[in-house]
Short mmCIF file of C-alpha atoms and ligand atoms in Angstrom, two decimals:
data_model
loop_
_atom_site.label_atom_id
_atom_site.label_comp_id
_atom_site.label_asym_id
_atom_site.label_seq_id
_atom_site.Cartn_x
_atom_site.Cartn_y
_atom_site.Cartn_z
CA MET X 21 -31.42 6.13 7.56
CA ASP X 22 -32.83 9.50 6.55
CA ASN X 23 -31.69 11.14 3.34
CA LYS X 24 -28.38 12.37 4.71
CA THR X 25 -25.32 11.53 2.62
CA ASP X 26 -23.92 8.10 3.41
CA LEU X 27 -20.18 8.81 3.57
CA LYS X 28 -19.16 5.24 2.83
CA ASN X 29 -21.23 5.23 -0.35
CA LEU X 30 -19.24 8.09 -1.92
CA THR X 31 -16.54 7.42 -4.48
CA MET X 32 -13.18 9.13 -3.99
CA GLU X 33 -14.23 11.88 -6.45
CA GLU X 34 -17.57 12.42 -4.73
CA LEU X 35 -16.00 12.52 -1.28
CA THR X 36 -13.46 15.04 -2.52
CA ALA X 37 -16.25 17.31 -3.77
CA PHE X 38 -18.26 16.81 -0.57
CA LEU X 39 -15.35 17.84 1.67
CA GLN X 40 -14.43 20.73 -0.59
CA ASP X 41 -17.95 22.06 -0.05
CA MET X 42 -17.21 21.93 3.68
CA ASN X 43 -14.07 24.01 3.07
CA GLN X 44 -11.76 21.19 4.05
CA PRO X 45 -8.16 21.04 2.78
CA SER X 46 -7.61 18.88 -0.29
CA TYR X 47 -5.75 16.08 1.53
CA ARG X 48 -8.78 15.41 3.75
CA ALA X 49 -10.63 13.22 1.22
CA LYS X 50 -7.74 10.82 0.84
CA GLN X 51 -7.33 10.66 4.61
CA MET X 52 -11.01 9.90 5.18
CA TYR X 53 -11.33 7.50 2.28
CA SER X 54 -8.44 5.54 3.71
CA TRP X 55 -10.08 5.42 7.15
CA MET X 56 -13.29 4.08 5.66
CA HIS X 57 -12.01 1.78 2.93
CA GLN X 58 -8.54 0.67 4.05
CA LYS X 59 -8.38 0.91 7.82
CA LEU X 60 -12.04 -0.14 8.00
CA ALA X 61 -12.91 2.32 10.76
CA GLY X 62 -15.94 1.32 12.80
CA SER X 63 -17.01 4.90 13.52
CA LEU X 64 -16.15 8.52 12.80
CA ASP X 65 -14.50 8.76 16.21
CA ASP X 66 -12.01 6.07 15.16
CA MET X 67 -10.69 8.55 12.59
CA THR X 68 -8.34 10.09 15.11
CA ASN X 69 -6.45 12.41 12.79
CA LEU X 70 -9.60 14.24 11.73
CA PRO X 71 -10.23 17.40 13.76
CA LYS X 72 -12.88 16.81 16.42
CA ALA X 73 -14.94 19.72 15.09
CA LEU X 74 -15.07 18.11 11.65
CA ARG X 75 -16.14 14.78 13.10
CA GLU X 76 -18.98 16.50 14.95
CA GLN X 77 -20.00 18.38 11.83
CA LEU X 78 -20.00 15.13 9.83
CA LYS X 79 -22.12 13.36 12.45
CA ASP X 80 -24.60 16.17 12.07
CA GLN X 81 -24.65 16.39 8.30
CA ALA X 82 -23.95 12.87 7.11
CA ASP X 83 -24.26 9.21 8.05
CA TYR X 84 -21.52 6.74 8.75
CA THR X 85 -22.87 3.32 9.70
CA CYS X 86 -21.46 -0.19 9.83
CA LEU X 87 -23.24 -3.52 9.74
CA SER X 88 -23.59 -5.07 13.15
CA MET X 89 -22.89 -8.74 13.63
CA HIS X 90 -25.96 -10.70 14.67
CA GLU X 91 -24.52 -14.19 14.33
CA ARG X 92 -21.24 -15.83 13.34
CA GLN X 93 -20.88 -19.56 12.67
CA ILE X 94 -17.53 -21.22 12.13
CA SER X 95 -17.25 -24.60 10.39
CA LYS X 96 -15.23 -27.22 12.25
CA ILE X 97 -14.59 -29.01 8.96
CA ASP X 98 -12.96 -26.33 6.85
CA GLY X 99 -12.97 -23.02 8.74
CA THR X 100 -15.72 -21.50 6.60
CA GLN X 101 -17.53 -18.73 8.46
CA LYS X 102 -21.09 -17.59 7.96
CA PHE X 103 -22.18 -14.17 9.14
CA LEU X 104 -25.65 -12.77 9.68
CA TRP X 105 -25.61 -8.97 9.72
CA GLU X 106 -28.14 -6.48 10.93
CA LEU X 107 -28.49 -3.37 8.75
CA HIS X 108 -29.31 0.13 10.04
CA ASP X 109 -33.03 -0.44 9.38
CA GLY X 110 -33.17 -3.80 11.15
CA GLN X 111 -33.03 -5.91 7.97
CA MET X 112 -30.74 -8.94 7.87
CA VAL X 113 -28.25 -10.14 5.26
CA GLU X 114 -25.69 -12.91 5.26
CA SER X 115 -22.16 -13.36 3.94
CA VAL X 116 -19.61 -16.16 3.87
CA TRP X 117 -15.87 -16.18 4.58
CA MET X 118 -13.85 -18.99 2.96
CA PRO X 119 -10.18 -19.40 3.86
CA TYR X 120 -8.15 -21.02 1.06
CA HIS X 121 -4.42 -21.64 0.74
CA HIS X 122 -4.15 -18.82 -1.77
CA GLY X 123 -6.05 -16.31 0.36
CA ASN X 124 -9.46 -15.51 1.73
CA SER X 125 -12.52 -15.58 -0.49
CA VAL X 126 -15.76 -13.93 0.53
CA CYS X 127 -19.27 -14.41 -0.79
CA ILE X 128 -21.59 -11.47 -0.28
CA SER X 129 -25.28 -10.61 -0.69
CA SER X 130 -26.46 -7.86 -3.04
CA GLN X 131 -30.09 -7.47 -1.92
CA VAL X 132 -32.28 -8.14 1.10
CA GLY X 133 -34.27 -11.04 -0.34
CA CYS X 134 -34.64 -11.48 -4.10
CA ARG X 135 -37.47 -11.24 -6.61
CA MET X 136 -36.20 -13.81 -9.11
CA GLY X 137 -38.00 -16.73 -7.46
CA CYS X 138 -35.73 -19.62 -8.55
CA LYS X 139 -37.46 -22.75 -7.30
CA PHE X 140 -34.42 -24.38 -5.68
CA CYS X 141 -33.19 -21.27 -3.87
CA ALA X 142 -33.92 -20.22 -0.29
CA SER X 143 -33.16 -16.53 -0.91
CA GLY X 144 -36.22 -15.79 -3.00
CA ILE X 145 -38.83 -17.36 -0.75
CA GLY X 146 -39.94 -14.12 0.88
CA GLY X 147 -39.47 -11.97 -2.23
CA LEU X 148 -37.42 -8.80 -2.47
CA VAL X 149 -37.33 -6.43 0.51
CA ARG X 150 -34.83 -3.87 -0.79
CA ASN X 151 -31.57 -3.31 -2.60
CA LEU X 152 -28.30 -3.03 -0.72
CA SER X 153 -26.24 0.10 -1.23
CA ALA X 154 -22.64 -0.14 -2.43
CA ALA X 155 -21.60 0.86 1.09
CA GLU X 156 -23.52 -2.03 2.64
CA MET X 157 -22.00 -4.53 0.20
CA LEU X 158 -18.53 -3.16 0.88
CA ASP X 159 -19.17 -3.31 4.60
CA GLU X 160 -20.03 -7.02 4.44
CA ILE X 161 -16.42 -7.44 3.27
CA TYR X 162 -14.95 -4.85 5.62
CA ARG X 163 -16.54 -6.28 8.77
CA MET X 164 -15.46 -9.85 7.93
CA SER X 165 -11.95 -8.66 7.22
CA ALA X 166 -11.86 -6.64 10.45
CA VAL X 167 -13.21 -9.47 12.62
CA ASN X 168 -10.67 -11.90 11.19
CA ASN X 169 -7.93 -9.29 11.04
CA GLU X 170 -7.00 -10.60 7.61
CA ARG X 171 -7.08 -9.36 4.06
CA VAL X 172 -9.54 -10.50 1.44
CA SER X 173 -8.23 -11.61 -1.93
CA ASN X 174 -11.32 -12.80 -3.80
CA VAL X 175 -14.88 -11.55 -3.83
CA VAL X 176 -17.88 -13.36 -5.26
CA VAL X 177 -21.29 -11.73 -5.43
CA MET X 178 -23.24 -14.98 -5.07
CA GLY X 179 -25.09 -14.51 -1.84
CA THR X 180 -28.70 -13.45 -1.51
CA GLY X 181 -30.04 -11.24 -4.29
CA GLU X 182 -29.73 -10.69 -8.02
CA PRO X 183 -26.82 -8.27 -8.47
CA LEU X 184 -27.87 -7.10 -11.94
CA ASP X 185 -31.31 -6.24 -10.53
CA ASN X 186 -29.38 -3.72 -8.39
CA TYR X 187 -27.32 -2.52 -11.31
CA ASP X 188 -26.19 0.99 -10.34
CA GLN X 189 -25.09 0.06 -6.84
CA ILE X 190 -23.29 -3.07 -8.06
CA LEU X 191 -21.33 -1.03 -10.56
CA ARG X 192 -20.46 1.53 -7.88
CA PHE X 193 -19.48 -1.31 -5.55
CA ILE X 194 -17.10 -2.83 -8.13
CA HIS X 195 -15.46 0.52 -8.79
CA MET X 196 -14.96 1.25 -5.10
CA LEU X 197 -13.78 -2.27 -4.22
CA THR X 198 -11.14 -2.16 -6.93
CA ASP X 199 -10.13 1.49 -6.31
CA GLU X 200 -6.45 1.88 -5.45
CA ASN X 201 -7.52 4.17 -2.58
CA GLY X 202 -9.60 1.35 -1.11
CA LEU X 203 -8.99 -2.39 -0.78
CA ASN X 204 -7.57 -2.27 -4.29
CA ILE X 205 -8.74 -5.77 -5.18
CA SER X 206 -8.01 -6.72 -8.76
CA GLN X 207 -11.10 -6.87 -10.99
CA ARG X 208 -9.95 -10.31 -12.05
CA ASN X 209 -10.53 -11.46 -8.48
CA VAL X 210 -14.16 -10.36 -8.49
CA THR X 211 -17.00 -12.58 -9.73
CA VAL X 212 -20.57 -11.44 -10.22
CA SER X 213 -23.23 -14.11 -10.61
CA THR X 214 -26.52 -13.46 -12.39
CA CYS X 215 -29.61 -15.56 -13.08
CA GLY X 216 -29.42 -14.15 -16.59
CA LEU X 217 -30.82 -10.62 -17.00
CA VAL X 218 -29.97 -10.30 -20.68
CA ASP X 219 -30.40 -6.52 -21.03
CA GLN X 220 -28.16 -5.81 -18.06
CA ILE X 221 -25.54 -8.34 -19.22
CA ARG X 222 -25.30 -6.44 -22.50
CA GLU X 223 -25.14 -3.14 -20.64
CA LEU X 224 -22.40 -4.45 -18.33
CA ALA X 225 -20.40 -5.72 -21.32
CA LYS X 226 -20.00 -2.12 -22.48
CA GLU X 227 -18.28 -1.22 -19.20
CA LYS X 228 -15.44 -3.49 -20.29
CA LEU X 229 -14.63 -4.57 -16.77
CA GLN X 230 -12.19 -7.41 -16.12
CA ILE X 231 -14.43 -9.15 -13.59
CA THR X 232 -15.70 -12.69 -14.13
CA LEU X 233 -19.34 -12.96 -15.06
CA ALA X 234 -21.02 -16.15 -13.90
CA ILE X 235 -24.37 -16.99 -15.42
CA SER X 236 -26.75 -19.35 -13.64
CA LEU X 237 -27.89 -21.45 -16.56
CA HIS X 238 -28.94 -24.64 -14.76
CA ALA X 239 -30.86 -25.94 -17.78
CA ALA X 240 -30.05 -26.06 -21.48
CA PHE X 241 -33.67 -26.18 -22.68
CA ASP X 242 -36.25 -23.40 -22.35
CA GLU X 243 -38.97 -25.72 -21.06
CA LYS X 244 -36.76 -27.19 -18.36
CA ARG X 245 -35.37 -23.80 -17.40
CA LYS X 246 -38.88 -22.38 -17.00
CA GLN X 247 -39.66 -25.12 -14.51
CA ILE X 248 -36.93 -23.98 -12.14
CA MET X 249 -36.23 -20.32 -13.04
CA PRO X 250 -39.07 -17.86 -13.70
CA ILE X 251 -36.64 -15.51 -15.49
CA ALA X 252 -36.66 -18.07 -18.35
CA TYR X 253 -40.14 -16.81 -19.26
CA LYS X 254 -38.66 -13.41 -19.97
CA TYR X 255 -35.47 -14.42 -21.80
CA SER X 256 -34.88 -17.57 -23.83
CA VAL X 257 -31.75 -19.71 -23.41
CA ASP X 258 -30.82 -18.60 -26.91
CA GLU X 259 -30.92 -14.89 -26.05
CA LEU X 260 -29.00 -15.56 -22.85
CA VAL X 261 -26.22 -17.48 -24.57
CA ASP X 262 -25.94 -14.75 -27.21
CA ALA X 263 -25.59 -12.15 -24.45
CA ALA X 264 -22.89 -14.30 -22.82
CA ALA X 265 -21.00 -14.51 -26.11
CA TYR X 266 -21.34 -10.74 -26.53
CA TYR X 267 -20.01 -10.17 -23.01
CA ALA X 268 -16.98 -12.37 -23.72
CA GLU X 269 -16.33 -10.63 -27.01
CA GLN X 270 -16.57 -7.12 -25.51
CA THR X 271 -14.46 -7.80 -22.42
CA GLY X 272 -12.13 -10.56 -23.56
CA ARG X 273 -13.17 -12.47 -20.46
CA ARG X 274 -14.43 -16.04 -20.56
CA VAL X 275 -17.83 -16.33 -18.86
CA THR X 276 -18.84 -19.14 -16.53
CA PHE X 277 -22.05 -21.13 -16.84
CA GLU X 278 -23.19 -22.33 -13.47
CA TYR X 279 -25.07 -25.59 -13.64
CA SER X 280 -26.70 -26.95 -10.50
CA LEU X 281 -27.26 -30.63 -10.97
CA ILE X 282 -30.69 -31.74 -9.85
CA GLU X 283 -31.37 -35.46 -9.86
CA GLY X 284 -33.75 -36.57 -12.60
CA ASN X 285 -34.20 -33.00 -13.81
CA ASN X 286 -31.22 -31.70 -15.81
CA ASP X 287 -28.76 -34.60 -15.69
CA SER X 288 -29.50 -36.71 -18.80
CA ASP X 289 -27.26 -37.33 -21.84
CA GLU X 290 -29.58 -35.09 -23.81
CA ASP X 291 -28.86 -32.32 -21.31
CA ILE X 292 -25.13 -32.88 -21.69
CA ALA X 293 -25.34 -32.63 -25.49
CA ALA X 294 -27.33 -29.39 -25.34
CA LEU X 295 -25.15 -27.87 -22.63
CA THR X 296 -22.05 -28.70 -24.67
CA LYS X 297 -23.40 -26.78 -27.67
CA LEU X 298 -24.29 -23.74 -25.58
CA ALA X 299 -20.96 -23.65 -23.76
CA LYS X 300 -19.10 -23.86 -27.08
CA ARG X 301 -21.19 -21.09 -28.59
CA ALA X 302 -20.35 -18.72 -25.73
CA GLY X 303 -16.82 -20.04 -25.14
CA ALA X 304 -17.95 -20.62 -21.58
CA HIS X 305 -16.44 -22.52 -18.72
CA VAL X 306 -18.93 -24.77 -16.89
CA ASN X 307 -19.09 -24.87 -13.10
CA LEU X 308 -21.09 -27.81 -11.75
CA ILE X 309 -22.82 -27.44 -8.40
CA PRO X 310 -24.60 -30.28 -6.61
CA VAL X 311 -27.96 -28.73 -5.72
CA ASN X 312 -28.01 -27.83 -2.08
CA PRO X 313 -31.12 -29.21 -0.37
CA VAL X 314 -33.17 -26.37 1.13
CA THR X 315 -35.66 -27.05 3.90
CA GLU X 316 -38.51 -25.43 1.96
CA THR X 317 -37.92 -27.29 -1.33
CA ASP X 318 -37.59 -30.91 -2.44
CA PHE X 319 -34.81 -30.92 -5.03
CA LYS X 320 -32.26 -33.69 -4.67
CA ALA X 321 -28.57 -33.65 -5.53
CA PRO X 322 -27.23 -36.54 -7.60
CA LYS X 323 -24.76 -38.88 -5.90
CA ALA X 324 -21.22 -37.50 -5.64
CA ALA X 325 -19.90 -40.12 -8.09
CA PHE X 326 -22.43 -39.00 -10.68
CA LEU X 327 -21.02 -35.49 -10.61
CA ASP X 328 -17.71 -36.88 -11.87
CA VAL X 329 -19.49 -38.89 -14.57
CA PHE X 330 -21.27 -35.74 -15.75
CA LYS X 331 -18.01 -33.81 -15.66
CA ASN X 332 -16.12 -36.45 -17.62
CA LYS X 333 -18.75 -36.54 -20.34
CA LEU X 334 -18.54 -32.78 -20.76
CA GLU X 335 -14.77 -32.94 -20.82
CA LYS X 336 -14.90 -35.57 -23.55
CA ASN X 337 -16.79 -32.93 -25.54
CA ARG X 338 -13.84 -30.63 -24.80
CA ILE X 339 -15.67 -28.37 -22.40
CA ASN X 340 -13.75 -26.74 -19.58
CA VAL X 341 -15.46 -27.97 -16.38
CA THR X 342 -15.00 -27.58 -12.64
CA ILE X 343 -17.04 -28.86 -9.73
CA ARG X 344 -17.81 -26.34 -7.04
CA ARG X 345 -16.34 -27.54 -3.80
CA SER X 346 -18.95 -27.60 -1.07
CA MET X 347 -17.83 -25.73 2.03
CA GLY X 348 -19.19 -25.31 5.51
CA ARG X 349 -21.53 -28.31 5.28
CA ASP X 350 -21.85 -28.37 9.07
CA ILE X 351 -23.03 -24.77 9.31
CA ASP X 352 -26.09 -23.32 7.64
CA GLY X 353 -25.06 -24.35 4.10
CA ALA X 354 -25.55 -21.94 1.26
CA CYS X 355 -27.89 -19.58 -0.44
CA GLY X 356 -29.94 -17.63 2.06
CA GLN X 357 -30.46 -20.38 4.58
CA LEU X 358 -29.09 -18.52 7.57
CA ARG X 359 -31.42 -15.59 6.99
CA ARG X 360 -34.33 -18.01 6.36
CA LYS X 361 -33.68 -19.70 9.66
CA TYR X 362 -33.68 -16.34 11.38
CA LEU X 363 -36.97 -15.36 9.68
CA ARG X 364 -38.60 -18.68 10.56
N1 SAH C 28 -28.92 -14.15 -8.29
C1 SAH C 28 -27.62 -14.57 -8.70
C2 SAH C 28 -26.63 -14.77 -7.56
C3 SAH C 28 -27.10 -15.45 -6.32
S1 SAH C 28 -27.30 -17.19 -6.32
C4 SAH C 28 -27.71 -15.80 -9.55
O1 SAH C 28 -28.80 -16.31 -9.75
O2 SAH C 28 -26.71 -16.23 -10.08
C5 SAH C 28 -25.70 -17.88 -6.53
C6 SAH C 28 -25.73 -19.25 -7.21
O3 SAH C 28 -26.23 -20.26 -6.33
C7 SAH C 28 -26.60 -19.28 -8.44
O4 SAH C 28 -25.98 -20.04 -9.44
C8 SAH C 28 -27.83 -19.99 -7.92
O5 SAH C 28 -28.60 -20.51 -8.96
C9 SAH C 28 -27.21 -21.01 -7.01
N2 SAH C 28 -28.13 -21.61 -6.04
C10 SAH C 28 -29.15 -21.05 -5.36
N3 SAH C 28 -29.74 -21.94 -4.56
C11 SAH C 28 -29.09 -23.10 -4.72
C12 SAH C 28 -29.23 -24.39 -4.18
N4 SAH C 28 -30.19 -24.68 -3.29
N5 SAH C 28 -28.36 -25.34 -4.58
C13 SAH C 28 -27.38 -25.06 -5.48
N6 SAH C 28 -27.19 -23.86 -6.02
C14 SAH C 28 -28.05 -22.89 -5.66
#
């Protein structure tokens, strides 16, 4: 895209100002915002109650693009759907659609690639290509909702990318996603997952949003964390847990510590004792994830029964624990693997 205004990236206020500058009546912004963010219009020409002349003028002066679907896989086991999207510049990102009894959950990407380099993760293998705009993140949700002709109730930003490394667009995305003029999703139904960028966590805390912050801890000791997550060289576990506690205090929202169990790596009793202390300090909930084997790496998940043992031990220490249910095992699993396959 050139440097024309991307209409879908404008907040309601910005769109109002933009259309005012084009001498449009005041109701036009609401009309157009609704076409883009509620009716999920695929093109300007779908916006049938806009005057044709205005549509032509907008095509000339601004951009309105949608992601195009490159691949869609549907799990025969649980109905999970994985999407591979092509962006306007030919880059690819993936998203996941998870139907639950209580509504549809989606998992979206925040960047093309990632520069955090976690050793067990497929998304970081090729490094960071670029950030996604708020409009592109929204459109991952809009296209999935449109294809399925169903509403989305929960959004997790846990796909490819480090959302807090794309801070401004993530914040814009959250505001637009939860805007009453858009999908109007409750902030409480939005989760943002970070590998632990301490400065940005503290910054985000001041926004006092009601979203859930998930922090990928994965190890309770600095030395072990450094072995799997390069970000641990920049911030210590101590600093990270303090930032988590600060976030909880500022927002009144309990944070989640994500802990991917890797056999023989972070699953000892010593790990449980240390993790317990950290979770208590931050008042955090712990979400256990069996590490997902990635073609390019050699980390192994513990046996399913061991996950329950680990969970029970944490619960005995009075920690709030859940195990992340694995979905779509028969399609290209999690964490950047669909895009990897495409790149290979
Ligand atoms: N960058 C963010 C969000 C994307 S990753 C973050 O680090 O949190 C979403 C979650 O999946 C993180 O907890 C991440 O550590 C985890 N993850 C990545 N690859 C994985 C794998 N192969 N197995 C299990 N969890 C993985």
